[in-house]
Amino acid sequence: DVRVRRIGGAYGGKLNAHLPTAIAAAVAAAKHGRPVRLHNDRSDDMASTGGRPPMEGSFRLAVDQGGVVSSIELTAAFDSGVVDGGAGDLTMGVCWADNAYRADDFAVHGSFYNSGVVGSTACRAPGVVQTIPLHELAMEAAAEAVGLPADAVREANLYATGDAALCGVTVGENGFNWNLPAMWQSAKARWEVAARREQVEAFNRSNRWRKRGLRMVPVKYGIEDNGGAYKEGCSLGVLADGSVRLAHGGCELGQGIHTKAAQAAAFALGCPLGGVSVSDTSSLATPGSADTGGSATSECVVKAVLDAAETLNARLLPFRPAAGAAGEGAWEATVKAATDAGVSLAASGWFGGAAPEGVPKFDYATSGVACCEVEIDALSGETCILRADLLMDQGTPLNPEIDLGQVEGGFVMALGLFFSEVVSHSPSGAPTTLGTWEYKVPAVHDIPLELNVSFLPRAPNPAPGATLHSKASAEPPMALAAAAFLAARAAILAARADAGDASKQPPLHVDAPLTPAAVQAACLVDTSQFVLR
């Protein structure tokens, strides 16, 4: 029996990097015939986990004077370390690389390689949070090549309904709804992007050492929400006092899966939410359940809960009060009557099956738009995100407050990838960034000064397999943090424009994370520029 209680954050260590610790404890317990508890120091955990696989990317493209990209080729290579931990990042990075853009000729090439550093592990939005920004960087290059605003080039290349996307998807058809173009236009107007761009340009003309940038980017995050990708079980039991005990196959990782499962049980059974309790995840309670990941586990667990509730509702139906007669205490009375009649009030539910054939890989996409305004200090390299606006299509959220937290948390987590989380190794390949003194996760001063998140209203998910018309929320917003990275890049370009003859400057090449030292170096600041005007 493997049991899992609520798990805290681990930045990827939850997938399979825990196995050496778990196996060591299991072997010791089997050998000595007694319980064994093994607890690592945080530095040991970080030394063995390796983190997200670094990616090196490049692109080639053809763009016309109107900003339409007709041909684009992306290449991505992931450093897997001494194991094959980069394989998952490679697969997902390739399949999601088109993001929200069409092209008559689109190609993406991916690979992973081994190196002498500790093995990497998949982490939230594996591969996707790197290949989508690579595509966005290509859009920046296209805009610079033809002298158009980057936002205009993005808008000109968005998928339209009926376009063929990667993995057999036809955008806007077969339940794969496509609200993104309308969201883009609405957000651009509501966030006053055009006026703010003019304000940014005016600020840059008036300030030599502090510069601002503003960028707006979309995301299309495909979701596999089917029985081939997920298999989840549920055990649902009603006690004589009307309380409900629920166990399911998903692991609570802070994504609110227990709350969503409990809400689904209360909704389906018509019982008070306060009377529903969720047990620790157990392989005995729900055998055969798949691992927790890919953002859709919550939705699939809810489907299993609804399946179990359907069985219980059929047994409770003869004991329900007449329509309109139900009131306070009706649930408890129904349960008592069924219990007195000897009816079993325990049921199991299941979601899963064979992988569907002849259908697209993705059942739907969670899409969104973000706009970020960033200010940099060319002398110190300090970066400040002045404002970030996000608009997400979450369908009809299973729990809007949880999904709001997932969007905010995913966005801020990705800011660490783009701005602060440097991973370094010793000559022998051992990681040296083993604690928060060296490894800088986002802190209070790294989040936007103003963060606005909203959901597209009245937009139920029409996909046939959607759970109560909802959409997955955990990973889709991650890539939107690229808007902040690209806004910082635009601010660096503004600083370089004041640094002298552009034809004599080296090409701008910035990697993530864009640390203060990297920003300062990219601005080409030189003491000869320190003159009074």
PDB file of N, CA, C and O in Angstrom, residues 329-382:
ATOM      1  N   GLY A 329     -32.035  19.046   6.386  1.00  0.00           N
ATOM      2  CA  GLY A 329     -32.066  17.702   6.927  1.00  0.00           C
ATOM      3  C   GLY A 329     -32.525  16.640   5.950  1.00  0.00           C
ATOM      4  O   GLY A 329     -32.569  15.447   6.306  1.00  0.00           O
ATOM      5  N   ALA A 330     -32.870  17.047   4.710  1.00  0.00           N
ATOM      6  CA  ALA A 330     -33.364  16.071   3.734  1.00  0.00           C
ATOM      7  C   ALA A 330     -32.298  15.051   3.376  1.00  0.00           C
ATOM      8  O   ALA A 330     -32.596  13.854   3.209  1.00  0.00           O
ATOM      9  N   TRP A 331     -31.039  15.495   3.257  1.00  0.00           N
ATOM     10  CA  TRP A 331     -29.963  14.568   2.906  1.00  0.00           C
ATOM     11  C   TRP A 331     -29.788  13.515   4.011  1.00  0.00           C
ATOM     12  O   TRP A 331     -29.722  12.309   3.735  1.00  0.00           O
ATOM     13  N   GLU A 332     -29.730  13.964   5.250  1.00  0.00           N
ATOM     14  CA  GLU A 332     -29.542  13.033   6.349  1.00  0.00           C
ATOM     15  C   GLU A 332     -30.707  12.049   6.438  1.00  0.00           C
ATOM     16  O   GLU A 332     -30.517  10.853   6.729  1.00  0.00           O
ATOM     17  N   ALA A 333     -31.929  12.547   6.189  1.00  0.00           N
ATOM     18  CA  ALA A 333     -33.102  11.668   6.239  1.00  0.00           C
ATOM     19  C   ALA A 333     -33.061  10.625   5.131  1.00  0.00           C
ATOM     20  O   ALA A 333     -33.420   9.449   5.339  1.00  0.00           O
ATOM     21  N   THR A 334     -32.616  11.052   3.957  1.00  0.00           N
ATOM     22  CA  THR A 334     -32.500  10.118   2.836  1.00  0.00           C
ATOM     23  C   THR A 334     -31.493   9.025   3.154  1.00  0.00           C
ATOM     24  O   THR A 334     -31.737   7.831   2.919  1.00  0.00           O
ATOM     25  N   VAL A 335     -30.344   9.417   3.699  1.00  0.00           N
ATOM     26  CA  VAL A 335     -29.302   8.442   4.032  1.00  0.00           C
ATOM     27  C   VAL A 335     -29.792   7.485   5.115  1.00  0.00           C
ATOM     28  O   VAL A 335     -29.569   6.263   5.042  1.00  0.00           O
ATOM     29  N   LYS A 336     -30.494   8.002   6.122  1.00  0.00           N
ATOM     30  CA  LYS A 336     -30.997   7.135   7.194  1.00  0.00           C
ATOM     31  C   LYS A 336     -31.991   6.108   6.665  1.00  0.00           C
ATOM     32  O   LYS A 336     -31.936   4.914   7.019  1.00  0.00           O
ATOM     33  N   ALA A 337     -32.874   6.565   5.773  1.00  0.00           N
ATOM     34  CA  ALA A 337     -33.868   5.645   5.222  1.00  0.00           C
ATOM     35  C   ALA A 337     -33.199   4.541   4.405  1.00  0.00           C
ATOM     36  O   ALA A 337     -33.574   3.357   4.499  1.00  0.00           O
ATOM     37  N   ALA A 338     -32.203   4.910   3.612  1.00  0.00           N
ATOM     38  CA  ALA A 338     -31.498   3.923   2.796  1.00  0.00           C
ATOM     39  C   ALA A 338     -30.711   2.963   3.672  1.00  0.00           C
ATOM     40  O   ALA A 338     -30.663   1.743   3.420  1.00  0.00           O
ATOM     41  N   THR A 339     -30.083   3.495   4.718  1.00  0.00           N
ATOM     42  CA  THR A 339     -29.314   2.648   5.630  1.00  0.00           C
ATOM     43  C   THR A 339     -30.228   1.667   6.370  1.00  0.00           C
ATOM     44  O   THR A 339     -29.915   0.471   6.512  1.00  0.00           O
ATOM     45  N   ASP A 340     -31.361   2.176   6.830  1.00  0.00           N
ATOM     46  CA  ASP A 340     -32.304   1.306   7.526  1.00  0.00           C
ATOM     47  C   ASP A 340     -32.827   0.197   6.617  1.00  0.00           C
ATOM     48  O   ASP A 340     -33.168  -0.899   7.098  1.00  0.00           O
ATOM     49  N   ALA A 341     -32.883   0.475   5.316  1.00  0.00           N
ATOM     50  CA  ALA A 341     -33.370  -0.527   4.361  1.00  0.00           C
ATOM     51  C   ALA A 341     -32.274  -1.490   3.925  1.00  0.00           C
ATOM     52  O   ALA A 341     -32.516  -2.384   3.096  1.00  0.00           O
ATOM     53  N   GLY A 342     -31.062  -1.316   4.469  1.00  0.00           N
ATOM     54  CA  GLY A 342     -29.962  -2.231   4.151  1.00  0.00           C
ATOM     55  C   GLY A 342     -29.327  -1.999   2.801  1.00  0.00           C
ATOM     56  O   GLY A 342     -28.706  -2.916   2.250  1.00  0.00           O
ATOM     57  N   VAL A 343     -29.450  -0.774   2.265  1.00  0.00           N
ATOM     58  CA  VAL A 343     -28.871  -0.460   0.959  1.00  0.00           C
ATOM     59  C   VAL A 343     -27.387  -0.114   1.121  1.00  0.00           C
ATOM     60  O   VAL A 343     -27.012   0.658   2.015  1.00  0.00           O
ATOM     61  N   SER A 344     -26.550  -0.652   0.274  1.00  0.00           N
ATOM     62  CA  SER A 344     -25.116  -0.329   0.297  1.00  0.00           C
ATOM     63  C   SER A 344     -24.910   1.086  -0.211  1.00  0.00           C
ATOM     64  O   SER A 344     -25.380   1.455  -1.296  1.00  0.00           O
ATOM     65  N   LEU A 345     -24.200   1.883   0.569  1.00  0.00           N
ATOM     66  CA  LEU A 345     -23.905   3.263   0.181  1.00  0.00           C
ATOM     67  C   LEU A 345     -22.401   3.443  -0.025  1.00  0.00           C
ATOM     68  O   LEU A 345     -21.824   4.473   0.320  1.00  0.00           O
ATOM     69  N   ALA A 346     -21.789   2.430  -0.558  1.00  0.00           N
ATOM     70  CA  ALA A 346     -20.381   2.492  -0.953  1.00  0.00           C
ATOM     71  C   ALA A 346     -20.298   2.170  -2.438  1.00  0.00           C
ATOM     72  O   ALA A 346     -20.946   1.228  -2.914  1.00  0.00           O
ATOM     73  N   ALA A 347     -19.534   2.971  -3.168  1.00  0.00           N
ATOM     74  CA  ALA A 347     -19.429   2.763  -4.619  1.00  0.00           C
ATOM     75  C   ALA A 347     -18.055   3.194  -5.093  1.00  0.00           C
ATOM     76  O   ALA A 347     -17.379   4.004  -4.450  1.00  0.00           O
ATOM     77  N   SER A 348     -17.650   2.644  -6.191  1.00  0.00           N
ATOM     78  CA  SER A 348     -16.391   3.042  -6.817  1.00  0.00           C
ATOM     79  C   SER A 348     -16.693   3.677  -8.158  1.00  0.00           C
ATOM     80  O   SER A 348     -17.698   3.361  -8.810  1.00  0.00           O
ATOM     81  N   GLY A 349     -15.836   4.581  -8.549  1.00  0.00           N
ATOM     82  CA  GLY A 349     -15.970   5.235  -9.853  1.00  0.00           C
ATOM     83  C   GLY A 349     -14.672   5.127 -10.618  1.00  0.00           C
ATOM     84  O   GLY A 349     -13.596   4.929 -10.031  1.00  0.00           O
ATOM     85  N   TRP A 350     -14.745   5.259 -11.907  1.00  0.00           N
ATOM     86  CA  TRP A 350     -13.559   5.094 -12.746  1.00  0.00           C
ATOM     87  C   TRP A 350     -13.653   5.986 -13.975  1.00  0.00           C
ATOM     88  O   TRP A 350     -14.718   6.158 -14.563  1.00  0.00           O
ATOM     89  N   PHE A 351     -12.523   6.570 -14.315  1.00  0.00           N
ATOM     90  CA  PHE A 351     -12.401   7.251 -15.595  1.00  0.00           C
ATOM     91  C   PHE A 351     -11.170   6.703 -16.282  1.00  0.00           C
ATOM     92  O   PHE A 351     -10.073   6.714 -15.725  1.00  0.00           O
ATOM     93  N   GLY A 352     -11.342   6.202 -17.496  1.00  0.00           N
ATOM     94  CA  GLY A 352     -10.207   5.666 -18.239  1.00  0.00           C
ATOM     95  C   GLY A 352     -10.685   4.707 -19.297  1.00  0.00           C
ATOM     96  O   GLY A 352     -11.868   4.375 -19.387  1.00  0.00           O
ATOM     97  N   GLY A 353      -9.764   4.280 -20.112  1.00  0.00           N
ATOM     98  CA  GLY A 353     -10.082   3.360 -21.187  1.00  0.00           C
ATOM     99  C   GLY A 353      -8.948   3.305 -22.177  1.00  0.00           C
ATOM    100  O   GLY A 353      -7.866   3.871 -21.959  1.00  0.00           O
ATOM    101  N   ALA A 354      -9.203   2.645 -23.276  1.00  0.00           N
ATOM    102  CA  ALA A 354      -8.178   2.547 -24.318  1.00  0.00           C
ATOM    103  C   ALA A 354      -7.962   3.908 -24.968  1.00  0.00           C
ATOM    104  O   ALA A 354      -8.877   4.735 -25.044  1.00  0.00           O
ATOM    105  N   ALA A 355      -6.749   4.149 -25.393  1.00  0.00           N
ATOM    106  CA  ALA A 355      -6.453   5.394 -26.084  1.00  0.00           C
ATOM    107  C   ALA A 355      -7.294   5.481 -27.356  1.00  0.00           C
ATOM    108  O   ALA A 355      -7.358   4.533 -28.133  1.00  0.00           O
ATOM    109  N   PRO A 356      -7.979   6.597 -27.569  1.00  0.00           N
ATOM    110  CA  PRO A 356      -8.812   6.721 -28.766  1.00  0.00           C
ATOM    111  C   PRO A 356      -7.967   6.711 -30.030  1.00  0.00           C
ATOM    112  O   PRO A 356      -6.839   7.205 -30.038  1.00  0.00           O
ATOM    113  N   GLU A 357      -8.515   6.137 -31.079  1.00  0.00           N
ATOM    114  CA  GLU A 357      -7.808   6.066 -32.355  1.00  0.00           C
ATOM    115  C   GLU A 357      -8.471   6.983 -33.373  1.00  0.00           C
ATOM    116  O   GLU A 357      -9.688   7.186 -33.361  1.00  0.00           O
ATOM    117  N   GLY A 358      -7.635   7.535 -34.238  1.00  0.00           N
ATOM    118  CA  GLY A 358      -8.156   8.361 -35.315  1.00  0.00           C
ATOM    119  C   GLY A 358      -8.673   9.715 -34.880  1.00  0.00           C
ATOM    120  O   GLY A 358      -9.487  10.326 -35.580  1.00  0.00           O
ATOM    121  N   VAL A 359      -8.255  10.184 -33.712  1.00  0.00           N
ATOM    122  CA  VAL A 359      -8.689  11.493 -33.223  1.00  0.00           C
ATOM    123  C   VAL A 359      -7.442  12.328 -32.933  1.00  0.00           C
ATOM    124  O   VAL A 359      -6.351  11.798 -32.729  1.00  0.00           O
ATOM    125  N   PRO A 360      -7.583  13.668 -32.907  1.00  0.00           N
ATOM    126  CA  PRO A 360      -6.422  14.513 -32.609  1.00  0.00           C
ATOM    127  C   PRO A 360      -5.860  14.226 -31.222  1.00  0.00           C
ATOM    128  O   PRO A 360      -6.560  13.727 -30.328  1.00  0.00           O
ATOM    129  N   LYS A 361      -4.595  14.565 -31.033  1.00  0.00           N
ATOM    130  CA  LYS A 361      -3.930  14.354 -29.749  1.00  0.00           C
ATOM    131  C   LYS A 361      -4.607  15.163 -28.648  1.00  0.00           C
ATOM    132  O   LYS A 361      -4.781  14.681 -27.528  1.00  0.00           O
ATOM    133  N   PHE A 362      -5.001  16.398 -28.977  1.00  0.00           N
ATOM    134  CA  PHE A 362      -5.533  17.292 -27.968  1.00  0.00           C
ATOM    135  C   PHE A 362      -7.053  17.375 -28.068  1.00  0.00           C
ATOM    136  O   PHE A 362      -7.607  17.559 -29.153  1.00  0.00           O
ATOM    137  N   ASP A 363      -7.724  17.282 -26.925  1.00  0.00           N
ATOM    138  CA  ASP A 363      -9.180  17.398 -26.884  1.00  0.00           C
ATOM    139  C   ASP A 363      -9.618  18.862 -26.946  1.00  0.00           C
ATOM    140  O   ASP A 363     -10.682  19.179 -27.476  1.00  0.00           O
ATOM    141  N   TYR A 364      -8.827  19.740 -26.358  1.00  0.00           N
ATOM    142  CA  TYR A 364      -9.104  21.173 -26.380  1.00  0.00           C
ATOM    143  C   TYR A 364      -7.826  21.896 -25.998  1.00  0.00           C
ATOM    144  O   TYR A 364      -6.799  21.264 -25.722  1.00  0.00           O
ATOM    145  N   ALA A 365      -7.884  23.215 -25.970  1.00  0.00           N
ATOM    146  CA  ALA A 365      -6.738  24.008 -25.526  1.00  0.00           C
ATOM    147  C   ALA A 365      -7.207  25.026 -24.505  1.00  0.00           C
ATOM    148  O   ALA A 365      -8.271  25.630 -24.659  1.00  0.00           O
ATOM    149  N   THR A 366      -6.413  25.190 -23.459  1.00  0.00           N
ATOM    150  CA  THR A 366      -6.580  26.332 -22.567  1.00  0.00           C
ATOM    151  C   THR A 366      -5.745  27.463 -23.147  1.00  0.00           C
ATOM    152  O   THR A 366      -4.530  27.318 -23.296  1.00  0.00           O
ATOM    153  N   SER A 367      -6.385  28.535 -23.511  1.00  0.00           N
ATOM    154  CA  SER A 367      -5.675  29.628 -24.182  1.00  0.00           C
ATOM    155  C   SER A 367      -5.698  30.886 -23.329  1.00  0.00           C
ATOM    156  O   SER A 367      -6.526  31.021 -22.409  1.00  0.00           O
ATOM    157  N   GLY A 368      -4.795  31.792 -23.621  1.00  0.00           N
ATOM    158  CA  GLY A 368      -4.712  33.022 -22.840  1.00  0.00           C
ATOM    159  C   GLY A 368      -3.871  34.072 -23.518  1.00  0.00           C
ATOM    160  O   GLY A 368      -3.205  33.820 -24.535  1.00  0.00           O
ATOM    161  N   VAL A 369      -3.906  35.262 -22.955  1.00  0.00           N
ATOM    162  CA  VAL A 369      -3.154  36.415 -23.461  1.00  0.00           C
ATOM    163  C   VAL A 369      -2.544  37.123 -22.262  1.00  0.00           C
ATOM    164  O   VAL A 369      -3.175  37.212 -21.197  1.00  0.00           O
ATOM    165  N   ALA A 370      -1.328  37.612 -22.419  1.00  0.00           N
ATOM    166  CA  ALA A 370      -0.680  38.379 -21.357  1.00  0.00           C
ATOM    167  C   ALA A 370       0.001  39.602 -21.942  1.00  0.00           C
ATOM    168  O   ALA A 370       0.484  39.580 -23.080  1.00  0.00           O
ATOM    169  N   CYS A 371       0.022  40.659 -21.151  1.00  0.00           N
ATOM    170  CA  CYS A 371       0.759  41.875 -21.518  1.00  0.00           C
ATOM    171  C   CYS A 371       1.585  42.292 -20.313  1.00  0.00           C
ATOM    172  O   CYS A 371       1.055  42.399 -19.197  1.00  0.00           O
ATOM    173  N   CYS A 372       2.881  42.509 -20.521  1.00  0.00           N
ATOM    174  CA  CYS A 372       3.784  42.883 -19.436  1.00  0.00           C
ATOM    175  C   CYS A 372       4.524  44.165 -19.776  1.00  0.00           C
ATOM    176  O   CYS A 372       4.981  44.347 -20.909  1.00  0.00           O
ATOM    177  N   GLU A 373       4.636  45.013 -18.776  1.00  0.00           N
ATOM    178  CA  GLU A 373       5.420  46.242 -18.900  1.00  0.00           C
ATOM    179  C   GLU A 373       6.549  46.169 -17.885  1.00  0.00           C
ATOM    180  O   GLU A 373       6.310  45.971 -16.690  1.00  0.00           O
ATOM    181  N   VAL A 374       7.784  46.333 -18.365  1.00  0.00           N
ATOM    182  CA  VAL A 374       8.970  46.098 -17.549  1.00  0.00           C
ATOM    183  C   VAL A 374       9.880  47.320 -17.617  1.00  0.00           C
ATOM    184  O   VAL A 374       9.984  47.983 -18.662  1.00  0.00           O
ATOM    185  N   GLU A 375      10.528  47.611 -16.505  1.00  0.00           N
ATOM    186  CA  GLU A 375      11.528  48.688 -16.469  1.00  0.00           C
ATOM    187  C   GLU A 375      12.859  48.121 -16.009  1.00  0.00           C
ATOM    188  O   GLU A 375      12.913  47.348 -15.038  1.00  0.00           O
ATOM    189  N   ILE A 376      13.919  48.487 -16.708  1.00  0.00           N
ATOM    190  CA  ILE A 376      15.259  48.038 -16.331  1.00  0.00           C
ATOM    191  C   ILE A 376      16.133  49.238 -15.971  1.00  0.00           C
ATOM    192  O   ILE A 376      15.886  50.370 -16.405  1.00  0.00           O
ATOM    193  N   ASP A 377      17.135  48.986 -15.164  1.00  0.00           N
ATOM    194  CA  ASP A 377      18.182  49.952 -14.845  1.00  0.00           C
ATOM    195  C   ASP A 377      19.417  49.519 -15.619  1.00  0.00           C
ATOM    196  O   ASP A 377      19.997  48.470 -15.339  1.00  0.00           O
ATOM    197  N   ALA A 378      19.813  50.308 -16.597  1.00  0.00           N
ATOM    198  CA  ALA A 378      20.932  49.917 -17.459  1.00  0.00           C
ATOM    199  C   ALA A 378      22.251  49.888 -16.709  1.00  0.00           C
ATOM    200  O   ALA A 378      23.189  49.210 -17.136  1.00  0.00           O
ATOM    201  N   LEU A 379      22.355  50.599 -15.589  1.00  0.00           N
ATOM    202  CA  LEU A 379      23.607  50.645 -14.844  1.00  0.00           C
ATOM    203  C   LEU A 379      23.762  49.451 -13.907  1.00  0.00           C
ATOM    204  O   LEU A 379      24.838  48.865 -13.800  1.00  0.00           O
ATOM    205  N   SER A 380      22.695  49.074 -13.240  1.00  0.00           N
ATOM    206  CA  SER A 380      22.777  47.970 -12.280  1.00  0.00           C
ATOM    207  C   SER A 380      22.237  46.659 -12.845  1.00  0.00           C
ATOM    208  O   SER A 380      22.534  45.587 -12.315  1.00  0.00           O
ATOM    209  N   GLY A 381      21.435  46.729 -13.894  1.00  0.00           N
ATOM    210  CA  GLY A 381      20.804  45.534 -14.443  1.00  0.00           C
ATOM    211  C   GLY A 381      19.530  45.127 -13.732  1.00  0.00           C
ATOM    212  O   GLY A 381      18.917  44.122 -14.084  1.00  0.00           O
ATOM    213  N   GLU A 382      19.124  45.897 -12.746  1.00  0.00           N
ATOM    214  CA  GLU A 382      17.900  45.572 -12.008  1.00  0.00           C
ATOM    215  C   GLU A 382      16.687  45.618 -12.944  1.00  0.00           C
ATOM    216  O   GLU A 382      16.558  46.524 -13.781  1.00  0.00           O
TER     217      GLU A 382
END
